mmCIF file of C-alpha atoms in Angstrom:
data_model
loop_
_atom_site.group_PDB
_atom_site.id
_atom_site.type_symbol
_atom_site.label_atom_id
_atom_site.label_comp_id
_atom_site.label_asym_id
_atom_site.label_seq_id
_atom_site.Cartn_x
_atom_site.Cartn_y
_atom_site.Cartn_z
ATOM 1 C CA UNK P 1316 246.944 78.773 -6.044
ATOM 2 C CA UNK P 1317 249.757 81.690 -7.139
ATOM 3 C CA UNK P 1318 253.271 80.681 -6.434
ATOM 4 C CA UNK P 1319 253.616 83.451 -4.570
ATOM 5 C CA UNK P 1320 250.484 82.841 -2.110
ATOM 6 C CA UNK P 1321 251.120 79.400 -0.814
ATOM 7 C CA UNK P 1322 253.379 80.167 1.942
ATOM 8 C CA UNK P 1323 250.605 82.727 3.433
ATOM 9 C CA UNK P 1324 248.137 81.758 6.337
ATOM 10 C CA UNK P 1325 244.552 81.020 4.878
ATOM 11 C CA UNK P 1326 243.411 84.127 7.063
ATOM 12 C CA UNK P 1327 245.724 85.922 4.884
ATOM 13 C CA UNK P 1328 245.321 84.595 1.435
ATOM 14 C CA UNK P 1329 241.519 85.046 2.243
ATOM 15 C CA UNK P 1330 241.922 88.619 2.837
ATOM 16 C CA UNK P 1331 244.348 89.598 0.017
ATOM 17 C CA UNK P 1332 241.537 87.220 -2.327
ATOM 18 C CA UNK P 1333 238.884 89.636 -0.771
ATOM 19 C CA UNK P 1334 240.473 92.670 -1.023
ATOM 20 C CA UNK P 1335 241.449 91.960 -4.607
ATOM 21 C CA UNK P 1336 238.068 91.229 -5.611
ATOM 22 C CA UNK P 1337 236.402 94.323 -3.737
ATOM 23 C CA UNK P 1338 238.797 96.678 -5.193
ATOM 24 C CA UNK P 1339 238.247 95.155 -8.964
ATOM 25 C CA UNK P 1340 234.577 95.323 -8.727
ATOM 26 C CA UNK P 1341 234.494 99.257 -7.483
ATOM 27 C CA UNK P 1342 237.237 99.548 -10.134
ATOM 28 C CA UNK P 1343 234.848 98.587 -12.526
ATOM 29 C CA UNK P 1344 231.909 100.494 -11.438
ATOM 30 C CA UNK P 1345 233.823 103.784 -11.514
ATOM 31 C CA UNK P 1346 234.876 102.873 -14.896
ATOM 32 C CA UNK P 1347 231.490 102.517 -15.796
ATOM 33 C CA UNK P 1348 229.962 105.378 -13.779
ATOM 34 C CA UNK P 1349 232.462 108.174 -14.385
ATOM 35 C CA UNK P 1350 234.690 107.361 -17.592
ATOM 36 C CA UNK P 1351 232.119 105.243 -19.682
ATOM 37 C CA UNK P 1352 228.837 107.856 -19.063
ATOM 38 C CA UNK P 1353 231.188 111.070 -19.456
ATOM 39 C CA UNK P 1354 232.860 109.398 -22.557
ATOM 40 C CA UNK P 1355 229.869 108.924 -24.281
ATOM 41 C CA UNK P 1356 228.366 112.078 -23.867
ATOM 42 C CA UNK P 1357 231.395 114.416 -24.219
ATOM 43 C CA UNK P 1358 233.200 112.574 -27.002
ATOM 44 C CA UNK P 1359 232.247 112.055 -30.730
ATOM 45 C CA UNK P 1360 235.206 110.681 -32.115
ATOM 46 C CA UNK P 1361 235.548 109.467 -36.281
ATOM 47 C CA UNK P 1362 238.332 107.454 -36.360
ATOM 48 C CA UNK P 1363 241.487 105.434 -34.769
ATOM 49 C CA UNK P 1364 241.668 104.752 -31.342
ATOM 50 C CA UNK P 1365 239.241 106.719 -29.680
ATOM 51 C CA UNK P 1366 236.391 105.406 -32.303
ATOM 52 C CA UNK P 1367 237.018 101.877 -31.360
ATOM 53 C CA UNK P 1368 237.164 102.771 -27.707
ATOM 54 C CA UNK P 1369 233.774 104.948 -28.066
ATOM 55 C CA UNK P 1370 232.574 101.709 -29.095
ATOM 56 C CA UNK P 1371 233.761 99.300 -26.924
ATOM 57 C CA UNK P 1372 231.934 101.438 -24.331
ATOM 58 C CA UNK P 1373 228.523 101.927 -25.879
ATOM 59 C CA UNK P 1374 228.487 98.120 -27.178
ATOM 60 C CA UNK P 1375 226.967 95.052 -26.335
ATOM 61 C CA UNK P 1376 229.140 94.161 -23.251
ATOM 62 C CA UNK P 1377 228.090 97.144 -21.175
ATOM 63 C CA UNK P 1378 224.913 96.702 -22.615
ATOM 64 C CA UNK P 1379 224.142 93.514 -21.449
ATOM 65 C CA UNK P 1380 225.261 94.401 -17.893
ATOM 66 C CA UNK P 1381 223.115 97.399 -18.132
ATOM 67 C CA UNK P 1382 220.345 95.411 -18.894
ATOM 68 C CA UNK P 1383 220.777 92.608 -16.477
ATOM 69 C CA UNK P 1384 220.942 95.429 -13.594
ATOM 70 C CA UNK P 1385 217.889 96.376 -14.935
ATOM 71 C CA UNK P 1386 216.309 93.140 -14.929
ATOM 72 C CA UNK P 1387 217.551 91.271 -11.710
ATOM 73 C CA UNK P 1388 218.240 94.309 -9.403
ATOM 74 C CA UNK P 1389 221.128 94.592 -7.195
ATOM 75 C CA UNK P 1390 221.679 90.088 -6.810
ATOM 76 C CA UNK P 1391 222.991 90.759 -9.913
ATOM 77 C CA UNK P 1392 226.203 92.120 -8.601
ATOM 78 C CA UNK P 1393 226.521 89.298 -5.930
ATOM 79 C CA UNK P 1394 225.782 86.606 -8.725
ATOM 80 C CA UNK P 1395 228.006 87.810 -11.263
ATOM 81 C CA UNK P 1396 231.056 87.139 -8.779
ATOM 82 C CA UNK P 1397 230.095 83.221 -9.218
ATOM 83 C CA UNK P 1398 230.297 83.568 -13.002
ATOM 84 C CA UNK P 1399 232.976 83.991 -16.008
ATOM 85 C CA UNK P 1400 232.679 86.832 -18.225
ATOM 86 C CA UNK P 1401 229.872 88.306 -16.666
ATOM 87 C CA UNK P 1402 231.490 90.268 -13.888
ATOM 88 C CA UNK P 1403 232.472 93.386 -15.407
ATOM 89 C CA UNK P 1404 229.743 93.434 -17.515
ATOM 90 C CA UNK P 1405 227.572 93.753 -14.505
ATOM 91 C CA UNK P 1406 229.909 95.747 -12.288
ATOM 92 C CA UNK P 1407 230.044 98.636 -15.490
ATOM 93 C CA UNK P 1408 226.477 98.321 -16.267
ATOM 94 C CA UNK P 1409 225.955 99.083 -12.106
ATOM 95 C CA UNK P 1410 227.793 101.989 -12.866
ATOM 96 C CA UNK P 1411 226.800 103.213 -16.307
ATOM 97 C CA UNK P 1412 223.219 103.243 -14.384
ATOM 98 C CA UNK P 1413 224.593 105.266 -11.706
ATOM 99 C CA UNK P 1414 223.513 102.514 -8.653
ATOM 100 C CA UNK P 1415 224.350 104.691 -5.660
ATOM 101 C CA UNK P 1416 227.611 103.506 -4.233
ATOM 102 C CA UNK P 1417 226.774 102.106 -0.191
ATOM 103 C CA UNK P 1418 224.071 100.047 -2.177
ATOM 104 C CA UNK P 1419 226.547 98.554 -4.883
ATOM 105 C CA UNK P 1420 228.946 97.979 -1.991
ATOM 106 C CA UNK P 1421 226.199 96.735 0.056
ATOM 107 C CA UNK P 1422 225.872 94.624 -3.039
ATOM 108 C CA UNK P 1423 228.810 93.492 -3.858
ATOM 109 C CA UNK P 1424 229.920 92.747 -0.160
ATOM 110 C CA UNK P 1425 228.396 88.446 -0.391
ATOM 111 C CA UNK P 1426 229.822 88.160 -4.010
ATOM 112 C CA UNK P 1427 233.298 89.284 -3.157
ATOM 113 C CA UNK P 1428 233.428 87.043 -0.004
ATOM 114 C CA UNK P 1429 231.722 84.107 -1.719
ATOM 115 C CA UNK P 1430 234.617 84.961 -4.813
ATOM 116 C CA UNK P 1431 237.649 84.766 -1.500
ATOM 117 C CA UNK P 1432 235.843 81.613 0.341
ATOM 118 C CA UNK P 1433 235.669 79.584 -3.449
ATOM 119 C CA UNK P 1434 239.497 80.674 -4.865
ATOM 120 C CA UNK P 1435 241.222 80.368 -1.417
ATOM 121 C CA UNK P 1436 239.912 76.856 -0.980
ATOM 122 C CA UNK P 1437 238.752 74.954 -3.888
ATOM 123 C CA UNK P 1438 238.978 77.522 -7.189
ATOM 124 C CA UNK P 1439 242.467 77.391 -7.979
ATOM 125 C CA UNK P 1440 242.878 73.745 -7.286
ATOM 126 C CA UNK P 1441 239.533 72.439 -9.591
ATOM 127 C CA UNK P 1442 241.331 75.211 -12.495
ATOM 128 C CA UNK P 1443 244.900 74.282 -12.459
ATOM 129 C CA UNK P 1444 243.674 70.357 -11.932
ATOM 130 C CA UNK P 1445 240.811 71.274 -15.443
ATOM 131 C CA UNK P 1446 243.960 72.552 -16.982
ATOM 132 C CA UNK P 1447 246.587 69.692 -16.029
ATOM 133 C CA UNK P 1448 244.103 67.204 -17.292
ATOM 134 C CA UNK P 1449 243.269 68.996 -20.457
ATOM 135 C CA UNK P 1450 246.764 69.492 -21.310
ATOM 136 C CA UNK P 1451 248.146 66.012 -20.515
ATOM 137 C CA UNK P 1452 246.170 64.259 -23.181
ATOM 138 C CA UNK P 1453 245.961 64.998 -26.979
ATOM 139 C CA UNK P 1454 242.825 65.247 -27.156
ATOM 140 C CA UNK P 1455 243.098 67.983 -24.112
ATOM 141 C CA UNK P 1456 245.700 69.541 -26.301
ATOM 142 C CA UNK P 1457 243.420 69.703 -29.318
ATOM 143 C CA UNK P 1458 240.666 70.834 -27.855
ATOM 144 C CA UNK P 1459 242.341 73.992 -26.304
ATOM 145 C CA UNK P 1460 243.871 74.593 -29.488
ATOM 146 C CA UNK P 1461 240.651 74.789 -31.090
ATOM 147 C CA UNK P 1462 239.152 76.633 -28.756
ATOM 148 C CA UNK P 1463 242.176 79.147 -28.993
ATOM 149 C CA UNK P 1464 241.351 78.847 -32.458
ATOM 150 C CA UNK P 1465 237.781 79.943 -32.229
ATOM 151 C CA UNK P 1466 238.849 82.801 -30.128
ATOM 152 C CA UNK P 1467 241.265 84.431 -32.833
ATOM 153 C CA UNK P 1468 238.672 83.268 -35.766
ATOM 154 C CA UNK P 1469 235.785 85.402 -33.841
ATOM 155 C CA UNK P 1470 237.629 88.202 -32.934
ATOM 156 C CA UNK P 1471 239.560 88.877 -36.831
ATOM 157 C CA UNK P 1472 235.482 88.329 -37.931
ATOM 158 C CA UNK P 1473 234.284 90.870 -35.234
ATOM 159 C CA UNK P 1474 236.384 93.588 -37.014
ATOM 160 C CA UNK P 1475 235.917 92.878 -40.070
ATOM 161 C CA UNK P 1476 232.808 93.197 -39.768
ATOM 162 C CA UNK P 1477 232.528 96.305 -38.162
#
């Protein structure tokens, strides 16, 4: 758990994880509903910045949270909160589809308190114990080196390609 959360009553530290998590995911949606939909249709940008932004939000992330909306429904939104990486792909593509809001929030609601119940009990203890274990060995070491690795190797290939 954060440093600076430990002293806090669980009550507490469950409602700040809540909050937190509730606020990110309408964050998201907004992003997707208002910014990402009035980006794309308003802007036609040819180069720098704004070009690889334009693309960022018409590419395969928001894509793939579009289309899992589409596919699943609304658990999507709910189910996404139990995953890694998939979040704000689903939260944007909820929003680039224009869900209305009560029935995203609706949505959201079990995800965000299943997100609180798992970090302010369990999460943080299972990551910082993965971490501590991967890091205390070589072979922990190498691994997240590589992986690092991997990371940097796909992203420089990424835009180069492009």
């Amino acid at each position: 758990m954060p440093e600076f959360l430990t002293g806090w009553p669980f009550w507490l530290v469950f409602a700040f994880l809540f909050s937190g998590a509730m606020l990110r995911g309408q964050g998201v949606y907004w992003l997707g509903r208002l910014v990402t939909v009035q980006a794309l249709r308003h802007t036609h940008p040819t180069g720098g910045w704004r070009l690889r932004a334009h693309r960022t939000l018409s590419g395969q992330g928001a894509q793939r949270g579009v289309e899992l909306v589409r596919r699943w429904g609304l658990v999507a939104v709910p189910v996404a909160y139990l995953t890694v990486g998939l979040q704000s792909m689903v939260m944007a593509g909820a929003g680039i589809l224009h869900v209305p809001w009560p029935r995203f929030t609706l949505a959201q609601l079990p995800g965000a308190l299943a997100w609180a119940t798992i970090y302010s009990t369990v999460g943080f203890a299972v990551w910082n114990a993965a971490l501590a274990a991967a890091a205390g060995s070589p072979v922990g070491i190498a691994v997240l080196a590589v992986l690092a690795a991997a990371v940097v190797a796909v992203v420089i290939l990424r835009r180069r390609h492009r």
